[in-house]
Every structure is written in structure tokens, then in C-alpha cells.
Short mmCIF file of C-alpha atoms (C1' of nucleotides) in Angstrom, two decimals:
data_model
loop_
_atom_site.label_atom_id
_atom_site.label_comp_id
_atom_site.label_asym_id
_atom_site.label_seq_id
_atom_site.Cartn_x
_atom_site.Cartn_y
_atom_site.Cartn_z
CA MET A 1 0.00 0.00 0.00
CA SER A 2 2.22 2.73 1.27
CA LYS A 3 5.49 3.53 -0.39
CA PRO A 4 8.26 1.12 0.55
CA THR A 5 11.02 2.57 2.67
CA PRO A 6 14.73 1.71 2.85
CA ILE A 7 16.03 -0.78 5.38
CA SER A 8 18.54 0.80 7.68
CA GLY A 9 22.10 -0.13 6.81
CA PHE A 10 21.30 -1.87 3.53
CA PRO A 11 22.38 0.61 0.87
CA GLU A 12 21.06 0.47 -2.68
CA TRP A 13 22.87 2.58 -5.23
CA THR A 14 21.55 4.26 -8.34
CA PRO A 15 22.43 2.69 -11.71
CA GLY A 16 25.12 5.33 -12.13
CA GLN A 17 26.61 4.49 -8.76
CA ARG A 18 26.39 0.81 -9.53
CA MET A 19 28.40 1.42 -12.70
CA VAL A 20 31.05 3.10 -10.57
CA GLU A 21 30.99 0.15 -8.17
CA GLN A 22 31.38 -2.35 -10.98
CA TYR A 23 34.23 -0.36 -12.44
CA VAL A 24 35.95 -0.27 -9.06
CA LEU A 25 35.42 -3.99 -8.49
CA ASP A 26 36.80 -4.79 -11.95
CA LYS A 27 39.94 -2.74 -11.29
CA ILE A 28 40.50 -4.32 -7.89
CA ARG A 29 39.98 -7.79 -9.26
CA ALA A 30 42.38 -7.18 -12.14
CA THR A 31 45.09 -6.07 -9.71
CA PHE A 32 44.55 -9.04 -7.41
CA GLU A 33 44.87 -11.41 -10.36
CA LEU A 34 47.92 -9.55 -11.62
CA TYR A 35 49.58 -10.56 -8.36
CA GLY A 36 48.52 -14.17 -8.81
CA PHE A 37 45.74 -14.39 -6.26
CA ALA A 38 43.24 -17.08 -7.19
CA PRO A 39 39.51 -16.36 -7.08
CA LEU A 40 37.35 -17.90 -4.40
CA GLU A 41 33.81 -17.53 -3.20
CA THR A 42 32.54 -19.05 -0.01
CA ARG A 43 28.92 -19.53 1.02
CA ALA A 44 27.17 -16.67 2.78
CA VAL A 45 26.52 -18.65 5.95
CA GLU A 46 28.71 -20.35 8.52
CA PRO A 47 27.76 -22.37 11.56
CA LEU A 48 27.11 -19.92 14.34
CA ASP A 49 29.56 -21.55 16.72
CA GLN A 50 32.28 -21.12 14.10
CA LEU A 51 31.53 -17.44 13.74
CA LEU A 52 31.45 -16.94 17.48
CA ARG A 53 34.22 -19.28 18.42
CA LYS A 54 36.41 -16.46 19.62
CA GLY A 55 34.09 -16.44 22.59
CA GLU A 56 32.84 -12.89 22.30
CA THR A 57 29.07 -13.03 22.40
CA SER A 58 28.69 -9.34 21.68
CA LYS A 59 29.46 -9.90 18.00
CA GLU A 60 26.69 -8.48 15.89
CA VAL A 61 25.97 -11.52 13.74
CA TYR A 62 22.83 -11.99 11.67
CA VAL A 63 21.35 -15.39 12.39
CA ILE A 64 19.51 -17.41 9.73
CA ARG A 65 16.13 -18.80 10.62
CA ARG A 66 13.84 -20.82 8.43
CA LEU A 67 10.26 -19.58 8.46
CA HIS A 68 8.83 -23.07 8.77
CA ALA A 69 11.49 -24.58 10.97
CA ASP A 70 10.27 -26.62 13.92
CA ALA A 71 10.17 -24.43 16.95
CA ASP A 72 12.22 -26.85 19.02
CA SER A 73 14.81 -27.73 16.40
CA ALA A 74 17.07 -24.77 17.09
CA GLY A 75 20.13 -26.68 18.12
CA ASP A 76 23.80 -26.01 17.75
CA ASP A 77 23.50 -26.28 13.97
CA GLN A 78 22.39 -22.67 13.76
CA LEU A 79 23.66 -20.61 10.87
CA GLY A 80 24.81 -17.03 10.76
CA LEU A 81 25.79 -14.70 7.92
CA HIS A 82 29.54 -14.16 7.74
CA PHE A 83 30.73 -10.79 9.05
CA ASP A 84 34.05 -10.84 7.21
CA LEU A 85 35.85 -13.00 4.65
CA THR A 86 38.80 -14.08 6.76
CA VAL A 87 36.95 -16.37 9.14
CA PRO A 88 35.10 -18.25 6.34
CA PHE A 89 38.36 -18.49 4.45
CA ALA A 90 40.11 -20.03 7.45
CA ARG A 91 37.28 -22.56 7.65
CA TYR A 92 37.54 -23.24 3.92
CA VAL A 93 41.29 -23.85 4.16
CA LEU A 94 40.82 -26.36 6.94
CA GLU A 95 38.06 -28.10 5.03
CA ASN A 96 39.94 -28.24 1.73
CA ALA A 97 43.56 -28.35 2.83
CA GLY A 98 44.07 -31.55 0.88
CA LYS A 99 43.13 -29.91 -2.43
CA LEU A 100 45.09 -26.71 -1.97
CA ALA A 101 48.71 -25.95 -2.78
CA PHE A 102 50.56 -23.94 -0.15
CA PRO A 103 51.36 -21.17 0.19
CA PHE A 104 47.83 -20.49 -1.01
CA ARG A 105 47.02 -17.04 -2.37
CA ARG A 106 43.40 -16.19 -2.91
CA TYR A 107 41.14 -13.19 -3.31
CA GLN A 108 37.50 -13.02 -2.35
CA ILE A 109 35.13 -10.19 -3.19
CA GLN A 110 31.78 -10.67 -1.48
CA LYS A 111 29.08 -9.16 0.63
CA VAL A 112 29.35 -9.41 4.38
CA TRP A 113 26.86 -8.55 7.11
CA ARG A 114 27.20 -6.95 10.51
CA GLY A 115 24.35 -5.94 12.78
CA GLU A 116 25.89 -2.67 13.90
CA ARG A 117 24.11 0.64 14.03
CA PRO A 118 24.66 2.24 10.61
CA GLN A 119 25.90 5.71 9.81
CA GLU A 120 27.65 7.27 6.87
CA GLY A 121 30.22 4.78 5.58
CA ARG A 122 29.05 2.10 8.02
CA TYR A 123 26.52 -0.38 6.78
CA ARG A 124 24.94 -3.65 7.79
CA GLU A 125 25.36 -5.16 4.35
CA PHE A 126 28.49 -4.26 2.44
CA VAL A 127 31.13 -5.54 0.04
CA GLN A 128 34.67 -6.40 1.01
CA ALA A 129 37.53 -7.15 -1.37
CA ASP A 130 39.90 -9.39 0.50
CA ILE A 131 43.24 -11.02 -0.22
CA ASP A 132 44.96 -13.56 1.97
CA ILE A 133 48.01 -15.77 1.81
CA VAL A 134 48.13 -18.83 4.03
CA ASP A 135 50.82 -21.44 4.41
CA ARG A 136 51.18 -24.65 6.33
CA ASP A 137 52.90 -24.45 9.72
CA THR A 138 55.03 -21.42 8.93
CA LEU A 139 54.38 -18.34 6.82
CA ALA A 140 57.40 -16.41 5.57
CA PRO A 141 57.38 -12.82 6.84
CA HIS A 142 57.97 -11.35 3.38
CA HIS A 143 54.31 -12.01 2.65
CA GLU A 144 53.48 -9.38 5.23
CA ALA A 145 55.48 -6.92 3.14
CA GLU A 146 53.70 -7.88 -0.07
CA MET A 147 50.16 -7.05 1.11
CA PRO A 148 50.53 -3.25 1.06
CA LEU A 149 52.07 -3.36 -2.41
CA VAL A 150 49.04 -5.17 -3.84
CA ILE A 151 46.63 -2.81 -2.12
CA GLY A 152 48.68 0.19 -3.17
CA ASP A 153 48.46 -0.86 -6.80
CA ALA A 154 44.75 -1.70 -6.55
CA LEU A 155 43.79 1.61 -4.95
CA ARG A 156 46.06 3.64 -7.21
CA SER A 157 44.26 2.18 -10.23
CA LEU A 158 41.10 3.94 -9.03
CA PRO A 159 40.09 7.58 -9.51
CA ILE A 160 40.26 8.28 -5.78
CA PRO A 161 42.56 10.36 -3.60
CA PRO A 162 45.99 8.86 -2.82
CA VAL A 163 46.21 6.55 0.18
CA THR A 164 48.56 6.05 3.07
CA ILE A 165 48.85 2.57 4.52
CA GLN A 166 49.72 2.69 8.19
CA VAL A 167 51.53 -0.37 9.45
CA ASN A 168 52.43 -1.65 12.87
CA ASN A 169 53.33 -4.99 14.37
CA ARG A 170 51.56 -6.58 17.29
CA LYS A 171 54.81 -8.05 18.49
CA ILE A 172 56.21 -4.58 19.01
CA CYS A 173 53.29 -3.60 21.20
CA GLU A 174 53.09 -6.84 23.12
CA GLY A 175 56.86 -7.14 23.53
CA PHE A 176 57.08 -3.54 24.64
CA TYR A 177 54.22 -3.86 27.11
CA ARG A 178 55.76 -7.02 28.49
CA GLY A 179 59.14 -5.31 28.64
CA ILE A 180 57.77 -2.56 30.86
CA GLY A 181 55.91 -5.03 33.02
CA LEU A 182 52.30 -4.65 31.86
CA THR A 183 50.34 -7.85 32.37
CA ASP A 184 47.33 -7.21 30.13
CA PRO A 185 48.58 -6.26 26.67
CA GLU A 186 45.08 -6.68 25.15
CA ALA A 187 43.62 -4.02 27.39
CA ALA A 188 46.59 -1.76 26.75
CA LEU A 189 46.13 -2.15 22.98
CA ARG A 190 42.46 -1.28 23.18
CA ALA A 191 43.25 1.84 25.16
CA VAL A 192 46.05 2.97 22.85
CA ASP A 193 43.79 2.37 19.84
CA LYS A 194 41.66 5.28 21.03
CA LEU A 195 44.54 7.74 20.99
CA ASP A 196 43.30 9.64 17.94
CA LYS A 197 39.81 9.86 19.28
CA ILE A 198 40.23 10.77 22.94
CA GLY A 199 43.77 12.10 23.21
CA PRO A 200 46.80 11.11 25.31
CA ALA A 201 45.49 12.25 28.68
CA LYS A 202 42.37 10.09 28.45
CA VAL A 203 44.34 7.17 27.09
CA ALA A 204 46.66 7.39 30.09
CA GLU A 205 43.61 7.30 32.34
CA LEU A 206 42.23 4.31 30.48
CA LEU A 207 45.56 2.54 30.69
CA ALA A 208 45.57 2.99 34.43
CA GLN A 209 41.98 1.84 34.80
CA THR A 210 41.77 -1.09 32.39
CA ALA A 211 45.37 -2.26 32.05
CA GLY A 212 46.59 -1.51 35.54
CA ALA A 213 49.33 0.75 34.24
CA SER A 214 51.37 2.96 36.53
CA GLU A 215 51.96 6.53 35.54
CA ALA A 216 55.39 5.67 34.16
CA GLN A 217 54.04 2.69 32.25
CA ALA A 218 51.24 4.74 30.73
CA LYS A 219 53.74 7.37 29.71
CA ALA A 220 55.90 4.73 28.04
CA CYS A 221 52.91 3.29 26.16
CA LEU A 222 52.04 6.74 24.87
CA ALA A 223 55.62 7.41 23.87
CA LEU A 224 55.58 4.22 21.82
CA ALA A 225 52.21 5.01 20.27
CA GLU A 226 53.35 8.43 19.17
CA ILE A 227 56.16 7.04 17.05
CA SER A 228 55.50 7.43 13.36
CA ALA A 229 57.96 7.37 10.47
CA PRO A 230 57.81 6.79 6.72
CA ASP A 231 60.97 4.63 6.90
CA ALA A 232 62.93 2.30 9.12
CA SER A 233 63.96 5.14 11.40
CA PHE A 234 61.01 4.24 13.60
CA ALA A 235 63.18 1.39 14.89
CA ASP A 236 65.70 3.82 16.38
CA ALA A 237 62.89 5.75 18.01
CA VAL A 238 61.59 2.57 19.61
CA ARG A 239 65.00 1.48 20.82
CA ALA A 240 65.60 4.95 22.23
CA LEU A 241 62.81 4.24 24.71
CA GLY A 242 65.18 1.76 26.32
CA VAL A 243 62.85 -1.22 26.59
CA THR A 244 64.22 -4.65 25.76
CA ASP A 245 62.28 -7.79 25.04
CA PRO A 246 62.86 -10.59 22.52
CA LEU A 247 59.36 -10.29 21.06
CA LEU A 248 59.85 -6.55 20.69
CA ASP A 249 63.04 -7.09 18.70
CA GLU A 250 61.31 -9.62 16.49
CA GLY A 251 58.50 -7.21 15.81
CA ILE A 252 60.86 -4.39 14.98
CA ASP A 253 62.74 -6.57 12.49
CA GLU A 254 59.49 -7.61 10.80
CA LEU A 255 58.15 -4.10 10.60
CA VAL A 256 61.46 -2.78 9.25
CA ARG A 257 61.16 -5.31 6.49
CA VAL A 258 57.62 -4.25 5.61
CA VAL A 259 58.52 -0.58 5.56
CA GLU A 260 61.73 -1.07 3.60
CA THR A 261 60.03 -3.23 0.99
CA ALA A 262 57.36 -0.61 0.57
CA THR A 263 59.92 2.16 0.32
CA GLU A 264 61.77 0.32 -2.40
CA HIS A 265 58.76 -0.63 -4.55
CA SER A 266 56.25 2.04 -3.73
CA PRO A 267 57.76 5.12 -2.10
CA GLY A 268 55.39 7.11 0.05
CA LEU A 269 52.79 4.36 0.28
CA CYS A 270 53.47 3.06 3.79
CA VAL A 271 54.19 4.68 7.07
CA ALA A 272 55.12 2.89 10.28
CA ASP A 273 52.59 4.16 12.76
CA LEU A 274 52.89 2.51 16.14
CA ARG A 275 49.49 3.64 17.35
CA ILE A 276 47.71 1.35 14.91
CA ALA A 277 46.37 -1.51 16.98
CA ARG A 278 43.25 -2.98 15.38
CA GLY A 279 40.82 -4.16 17.99
CA LEU A 280 41.14 -7.67 16.69
CA ASP A 281 42.31 -10.26 19.06
CA TYR A 282 43.51 -12.70 16.41
CA TYR A 283 46.23 -10.59 14.83
CA THR A 284 49.70 -11.68 15.86
CA GLY A 285 52.10 -9.74 13.63
CA THR A 286 51.85 -6.94 11.12
CA VAL A 287 48.61 -4.94 11.16
CA TYR A 288 47.43 -2.53 8.49
CA GLU A 289 45.09 0.42 8.25
CA THR A 290 44.56 2.71 5.29
CA GLN A 291 43.59 6.34 5.07
CA LEU A 292 42.63 8.48 2.12
CA ARG A 293 44.82 11.55 2.05
CA GLY A 294 42.70 14.60 2.66
CA TYR A 295 39.88 12.42 3.99
CA GLU A 296 41.43 11.19 7.21
CA ARG A 297 38.09 11.82 8.91
CA PHE A 298 36.70 8.88 6.95
CA GLY A 299 38.82 6.51 9.02
CA SER A 300 40.31 3.35 7.61
CA ILE A 301 39.01 2.08 4.29
CA CYS A 302 41.20 -1.00 4.12
CA SER A 303 42.69 -3.01 6.93
CA GLY A 304 44.01 -6.38 7.97
CA GLY A 305 46.96 -8.18 9.45
CA ARG A 306 48.80 -11.36 10.15
CA TYR A 307 47.17 -14.15 12.09
CA ASP A 308 48.86 -17.33 13.28
CA ASN A 309 46.11 -19.03 15.23
CA LEU A 310 42.98 -18.64 13.16
CA ALA A 311 43.12 -22.09 11.59
CA SER A 312 44.62 -25.29 12.85
CA ALA A 313 43.79 -28.98 12.58
CA GLY A 314 45.53 -31.41 14.84
CA THR A 315 49.20 -30.60 14.79
CA THR A 316 49.03 -28.61 11.57
CA SER A 317 48.46 -24.88 11.71
CA TYR A 318 47.78 -22.50 8.88
CA PRO A 319 49.20 -19.07 9.59
CA GLY A 320 48.09 -16.35 7.23
CA VAL A 321 48.15 -12.69 6.40
CA GLY A 322 45.34 -10.77 4.78
CA ILE A 323 43.97 -7.35 4.04
CA SER A 324 40.55 -6.24 2.99
CA ILE A 325 39.24 -3.20 1.12
CA GLY A 326 35.93 -1.90 2.43
CA VAL A 327 34.49 -1.26 -1.02
CA THR A 328 31.02 -0.14 0.06
CA ARG A 329 32.45 2.12 2.73
CA LEU A 330 34.90 3.66 0.27
CA LEU A 331 32.16 4.24 -2.29
CA GLY A 332 29.61 5.52 0.19
CA LEU A 333 32.01 8.07 1.63
CA LEU A 334 33.24 9.30 -1.76
CA PHE A 335 29.71 9.46 -3.20
CA GLY A 336 28.72 11.50 -0.18
CA ALA A 337 31.66 13.85 -0.70
CA GLY A 338 30.78 14.22 -4.39
CA GLU A 339 34.25 12.90 -5.21
CA LEU A 340 33.28 9.95 -7.37
CA SER A 341 30.85 9.90 -10.26
CA VAL A 342 30.27 8.61 -13.75
CA SER A 343 29.84 10.43 -17.03
CA ARG A 344 26.41 9.01 -17.85
CA SER A 345 23.66 7.11 -16.09
CA VAL A 346 23.44 4.29 -18.66
CA PRO A 347 26.04 2.27 -20.59
CA THR A 348 24.58 3.44 -23.90
CA ALA A 349 26.98 5.27 -26.23
CA VAL A 350 24.60 5.75 -29.14
CA LEU A 351 20.86 6.36 -29.32
CA VAL A 352 19.46 5.51 -32.74
CA ALA A 353 16.60 7.85 -33.53
CA VAL A 354 13.40 6.46 -35.03
CA THR A 355 11.99 8.43 -37.96
CA ASP A 356 8.53 6.91 -37.66
CA GLU A 357 7.24 3.58 -36.43
CA GLU A 358 7.12 2.22 -40.00
CA HIS A 359 10.88 2.67 -40.20
CA ARG A 360 11.76 1.31 -36.74
CA GLY A 361 13.23 -1.70 -38.53
CA ALA A 362 15.84 0.50 -40.21
CA SER A 363 16.87 1.89 -36.82
CA ASN A 364 17.03 -1.62 -35.38
CA ARG A 365 19.39 -2.63 -38.17
CA VAL A 366 21.69 0.31 -37.44
CA ALA A 367 21.76 -0.63 -33.76
CA GLU A 368 22.52 -4.21 -34.64
CA ALA A 369 25.46 -3.21 -36.83
CA LEU A 370 26.88 -0.97 -34.10
CA ARG A 371 26.45 -3.55 -31.35
CA ARG A 372 28.11 -6.19 -33.49
CA ARG A 373 31.20 -4.01 -33.38
CA GLY A 374 31.00 -3.48 -29.64
CA VAL A 375 29.26 -0.11 -29.49
CA PRO A 376 26.63 -0.05 -26.71
CA THR A 377 23.52 1.11 -28.55
CA GLU A 378 19.83 1.50 -27.88
CA VAL A 379 17.00 2.45 -30.18
CA SER A 380 14.78 5.38 -29.29
CA PRO A 381 11.65 4.25 -27.39
CA SER A 382 9.40 6.47 -29.48
CA ALA A 383 9.29 8.15 -32.86
CA ALA A 384 8.77 11.50 -31.21
CA LYS A 385 10.08 14.69 -32.73
CA PHE A 386 13.85 14.53 -33.10
CA GLY A 387 14.24 17.25 -30.51
CA LYS A 388 12.62 14.99 -27.96
CA GLN A 389 14.65 12.01 -28.97
CA ILE A 390 17.80 14.09 -28.53
CA ARG A 391 16.56 15.14 -25.12
CA TYR A 392 16.02 11.51 -24.19
CA ALA A 393 19.72 10.95 -24.89
CA GLU A 394 20.78 14.14 -23.17
CA ARG A 395 18.98 13.37 -19.93
CA ARG A 396 20.85 10.10 -19.68
CA GLY A 397 24.20 11.48 -20.78
CA ILE A 398 24.24 9.39 -23.98
CA PRO A 399 26.82 11.21 -26.12
CA TYR A 400 25.66 10.32 -29.66
CA VAL A 401 22.35 10.30 -31.54
CA TRP A 402 22.17 8.47 -34.84
CA PHE A 403 19.81 9.63 -37.57
CA PRO A 404 18.99 7.02 -40.22
CA GLY A 405 18.96 8.67 -43.65
CA ALA A 406 15.53 9.05 -45.21
CA ASP A 407 14.84 7.84 -48.75
CA GLY A 408 18.29 6.42 -49.39
CA ALA A 409 20.15 9.42 -47.99
CA ALA A 410 23.27 8.73 -45.93
CA ASP A 411 22.93 8.20 -42.16
CA GLU A 412 24.24 10.90 -39.87
CA VAL A 413 25.53 10.78 -36.31
CA LYS A 414 25.53 13.73 -33.97
CA ASP A 415 27.70 14.41 -30.94
CA ILE A 416 25.06 16.14 -28.85
CA ARG A 417 27.65 17.73 -26.56
CA SER A 418 29.33 19.68 -29.36
CA GLY A 419 26.44 19.66 -31.81
CA GLU A 420 28.75 18.37 -34.49
CA GLN A 421 26.94 16.11 -36.97
CA VAL A 422 28.61 14.02 -39.67
CA THR A 423 27.55 11.42 -42.21
CA ALA A 424 28.37 7.91 -41.09
CA ALA A 425 27.91 4.24 -41.93
CA ALA A 426 26.82 1.86 -39.18
CA GLY A 427 29.29 -0.75 -40.40
CA GLU A 428 32.28 1.55 -40.06
CA TRP A 429 31.74 4.41 -37.63
CA MET A 430 33.20 4.13 -34.13
CA PRO A 431 32.97 6.62 -31.30
CA PRO A 432 36.29 7.77 -29.83
CA ARG A 433 37.59 5.28 -27.32
CA GLU A 434 36.82 7.55 -24.36
CA ASP A 435 33.14 7.67 -25.34
CA LEU A 436 32.66 3.95 -25.82
CA THR A 437 32.01 3.27 -22.15
CA PRO A 438 31.04 5.62 -19.33
CA THR A 439 33.97 7.38 -17.67
CA VAL A 440 34.41 7.07 -13.92
CA SER A 441 36.15 9.98 -12.26
"C1'" G B 1 22.37 -1.99 21.45
"C1'" U B 2 22.22 3.45 24.11
"C1'" G B 3 21.57 8.71 23.51
"C1'" G B 4 21.23 13.56 20.48
"C1'" C B 5 19.64 16.02 15.95
"C1'" U B 6 16.76 15.72 11.42
"C1'" G B 7 12.48 14.09 8.03
"C1'" U B 8 7.66 19.28 3.56
"C1'" A B 9 7.73 18.41 -4.69
"C1'" G B 10 12.77 14.52 -8.36
"C1'" C B 11 16.83 18.09 -5.75
"C1'" U B 12 17.97 22.39 -2.28
"C1'" C B 13 14.94 24.41 1.23
"C1'" A B 14 10.99 28.08 3.08
"C1'" G B 15 6.26 27.99 5.85
"C1'" U B 16 1.82 27.91 9.21
"C1'" U B 17 1.47 31.45 17.51
"C1'" G B 18 -3.22 24.85 14.83
"C1'" G B 19 -7.45 27.19 9.62
"C1'" C B 20 -7.43 24.29 1.92
"C1'" A B 21 0.72 23.63 1.24
"C1'" G B 22 5.16 27.45 -1.11
"C1'" A B 23 10.04 29.20 -3.87
"C1'" G B 24 14.29 28.15 -6.92
"C1'" C B 25 16.28 24.42 -9.83
"C1'" A B 26 14.65 20.08 -12.39
"C1'" C B 27 10.49 18.08 -15.15
"C1'" C B 28 6.19 18.47 -18.79
"C1'" G B 29 3.52 21.40 -22.68
"C1'" G B 30 3.60 25.55 -26.05
"C1'" G B 31 6.26 29.66 -28.87
"C1'" U B 32 9.59 26.47 -32.65
"C1'" U B 33 4.59 21.53 -38.04
"C1'" G B 34 10.71 16.41 -37.26
"C1'" U B 35 17.58 18.35 -34.51
"C1'" G B 36 17.83 19.30 -27.86
"C1'" G B 37 20.71 22.96 -24.88
"C1'" U B 38 19.64 29.92 -24.75
"C1'" C B 39 15.18 32.93 -24.31
"C1'" C B 40 9.69 33.77 -23.55
"C1'" C B 41 4.72 31.87 -21.93
"C1'" G B 42 2.02 28.21 -19.31
"C1'" G B 43 1.52 23.63 -16.18
"C1'" U B 44 2.11 19.51 -12.56
"C1'" U B 45 4.76 18.56 -8.76
"C1'" G B 46 3.21 16.31 -2.48
"C1'" U B 47 -0.80 10.61 1.57
"C1'" C B 48 4.11 17.64 4.79
"C1'" G B 49 8.37 9.85 6.48
"C1'" U B 50 4.47 6.28 8.66
"C1'" G B 51 0.76 5.05 12.51
"C1'" G B 52 -1.93 6.67 16.58
"C1'" G B 53 -3.56 10.66 20.21
"C1'" U B 54 -5.43 15.77 21.62
"C1'" U B 55 -8.69 19.28 18.80
"C1'" C B 56 -14.46 21.81 15.48
"C1'" A B 57 -9.80 21.59 12.68
"C1'" A B 58 -2.90 18.76 12.93
"C1'" U B 59 2.08 19.53 8.06
"C1'" U B 60 2.18 22.48 12.92
"C1'" C B 61 1.12 20.07 19.61
"C1'" C B 62 1.85 14.90 22.10
"C1'" C B 63 3.22 9.55 21.74
"C1'" A B 64 5.05 5.59 19.01
"C1'" U B 65 7.47 3.80 14.80
"C1'" C B 66 10.59 3.90 10.40
"C1'" A B 67 14.57 6.22 7.90
"C1'" G B 68 18.94 9.49 7.68
"C1'" U B 69 22.86 11.51 10.44
"C1'" C B 70 26.13 12.35 14.82
"C1'" A B 71 28.30 10.50 19.43
"C1'" C B 72 28.95 6.06 22.39
"C1'" C B 73 29.56 0.68 21.88
"C1'" C B 74 31.87 -1.98 18.23
"C1'" C B 75 34.95 -1.94 14.09
"C1'" A B 76 36.01 -9.71 13.89
#
RNA sequence: GUGGCUGUAGCUCAGUUGGCAGAGCACCGGGUUGUGGUCCCGGUUGUCGUGGGUUCAAUUCCCAUCAGUCACCCCA
């Protein structure tokens, strides 16, 4: 009866926006494949206990319920929609380890669902573009250095502002916290993670409250978190704090490698930023976050890290490293900022005018000839006055209108942006390359 | 999940101390009897987010709800 309304957190784009999204997804996919990641899609649902196996019950997971299920059959076989692509992937690796060759590199571009309260750039249904590399038992640390390079290439292939990938290493934080005698590194991480938002004074308070830090310990944590450098010099800054711990040294070495690799292959892409924590409990090594330059207020649009304990079967473990682009978030924020749009609202490059309904066949034949040569073409819906047919094209941003010649006269095609009109043959004419498909910018 | 702000035409917004709902842009028609865009004339925009309550009367006041947005939580 009444007009349908949107469902909170489930965005639906316009056709123009969807064309942008498809363009973006194509570019990302091409880059992932260029680096040799194999495609994979996993089912939308996982057993609920798998999704929640980290123990946290506060996870906002959508649960699947069958309308006609027996009321008393809700057992432990309940299903939930996946909230990321890493957990299903870990499950998939365990399930199919026998068929996979390790190290296994795969990409996965799919929708995920989270039941959080939506706001701009935060949705309940959204697309992630994820890459991971997993190996059996041990995963060489150079893979942690490769991730930012792939993402850097993928994001640079898009008409979006340049990005900065901030990297840190959990071992640095945990080793450092251990080195200064803090007993609850998780709590310390969570507190430090809020540094940008609440400032050093409040973080120090939090550290004291939740991590049992003394004033000196809190001060040391903040000193560590404030270290940021575009190169390996961060290591000197850490060492200058005078804390020693074997895990800390290991972390520094790993992070140096990530930063130096990035500097060599993609200068300016990465910055070691020791405040980056990621709330995630399962990260054990390098962690990544990504900001759009000039749009830091958007927060991270791509993040991930190394995990050593996400998948194991018996005595075999499958350590991995992965990073995920929040495609919907990226698009939503840039659409909102008016920073990303497309040159027309339809794929059509040419509208073939219809002289009168008796001659619609002639227009159809022109369209056919153009399409056969790869020119997206539609035929005018009505034989209205040519002015109206031109306006039909104009309203949609279609750049060309084709006029079939009457009584054996030559056909003509008009660029309605410039008004220029030339004679043309449907078997030969091609629009300039830049007009063939809509331009995303 | 908690709290704040917002919701009027396709878009940006005005408005009524409670009395039939407005502007600009866009759109449609005509000037322009088959080539748009400029210009001129005219026209329609609409359950005033939805449902309920108070009232002779609600777009306006009250409650609920939905949606958007912000902060918190969370960000796997």
C-alpha cells in the first residue's frame, strides 16, 4: 500500500553508482589477479559456533532462521551470515587443505553482514575485497610486506585520492608492554587504539583503569604510540625508549622489512605508525590500516593483518596474512563527498533515432550493426520529434544520436555535446575510445 | 544496542502562535509543423516519512514507529 522505505544499513545505489561500483570492483579484481591471487567464493553462511568461536558473544551476527522450521529444532547447527571474509576463508582452508597448494594465495570479493548501528560509511550489508596468503605451519614474513604493495596498486588504479597505509606490528606492542611489566597487553592495545579519538590524557587514564598501568608505564605506552615514520627510522625511536624484550626485537625486524620493501617498490605508500592496533584479538604480527589523504576523517578504508592461530587442525596450523578493502564504505564516503561519479547514467553510447514507427526496422538494423562491433547502442523508445529524442539521450548522458537517412540518404551521427553532426555508416563508424564506455572519475 | 539532531515536490529548502501547502532548480507542454541545450509563456509537482492521540480543525502540539545523520559501543 504505502510507499516502501529503505532498510537501515542496507544501501542500494543508483544505476550510475552501480556502474562506478562495478568499475571499481573490476579494477581491484584485475590487480589481485595480476599478483597471482586465485579467485574464491565461499557460502554466505557459517555455523554460528564457528563465527562466534572467539568467545565474544557481543558480535553483531545476523542469524539465519527458516520460516517453517520446527520451533524446538534450534540446536547447535544454527547458521549465521559471515561478518568478514577471513573467518570463512580459514574454515575453507581447513576443510579443503588436501586440495590446496601452499602457500595459497586467494582473493575473495563478497558481501558481508554486521548488525551494527549504521551511519555514513558504516553499513549492515556491504562488500569487502579481500586477499589472503596462508601457508602450512610457517608463513614467511615477506608475505606481510607484499600485502601493502598489492593494495597500493589496486587503490592507485582507481580515480580516488591517494592513500597512506599505516603499518604496525603486534609483536612490538606486546613485547614492549611485556618489557615494561604490563600484564594485560590486550587491554593496553584497546586503550592505545583510542589515541586519535580521545587524546593522550584520556588514554593514560584508560591505561591505568583497564590495564593496571602505573603513571610511568602509561607514559611509556604513549611514547611508543606516538612514534611514526615513513621509513625504518622508527626502529631507532623505539630502541631509544630503552625497553628490551625478545618479542619486541622480532616485531621491529618484521616491521622494518615491511617498511623497507614498501619504500623500495612504492615510495610514500606506507608509514610505520605505532598507534595502529586494530581491535582484533587474532592478529599476531603486522597490522594494516589505510587512510585516504585529505579524507582522514573517513577513518580506515582498508585493513588487515597477520594471524597465526585462526586455523589449525591437529598438529598442523595454517598461519596467514590478509587485508581487505571496504568497497562499500569507500564508495559511500566518496559518493557523499561528491568525489566519485560517472559520465552518464546508462552504458549506452549511441541512441538511434526512429523516424517513424514504419521505419523502426531500419533503426534496429543500425543498432545491430553498431552492437556487433562493440558499441553499446539502444533504439529510441518512441518516434517523437527529433528534438525529444535528442533530449532523451541528453537526460541520460548518452553522447551520440544516430539519424537514419531518409529515402536512401546517408545516415548521420551527432555528438550532442558539441552539436557536431557528420555522415556515417553503421558498419564503419566508431565513437572515440573515451566515449565507448562511461567514464568514472 | 544506548543517547542527540533531522524528516515538507525529483533536488535544495521556506512555511503555518493549529485554519485548503510554497520558492528556486529540475520536469512536462507551447512559442519552434521532425535536430535538444539559450530565451519567452504556461503547467504539474506532495498521503508535509508512517501510525496513533489531543482538537471543530494537525504539516504544525503529544506519543510511538521507520529512515537518515552524529556521538557512544563496536569496528572480527
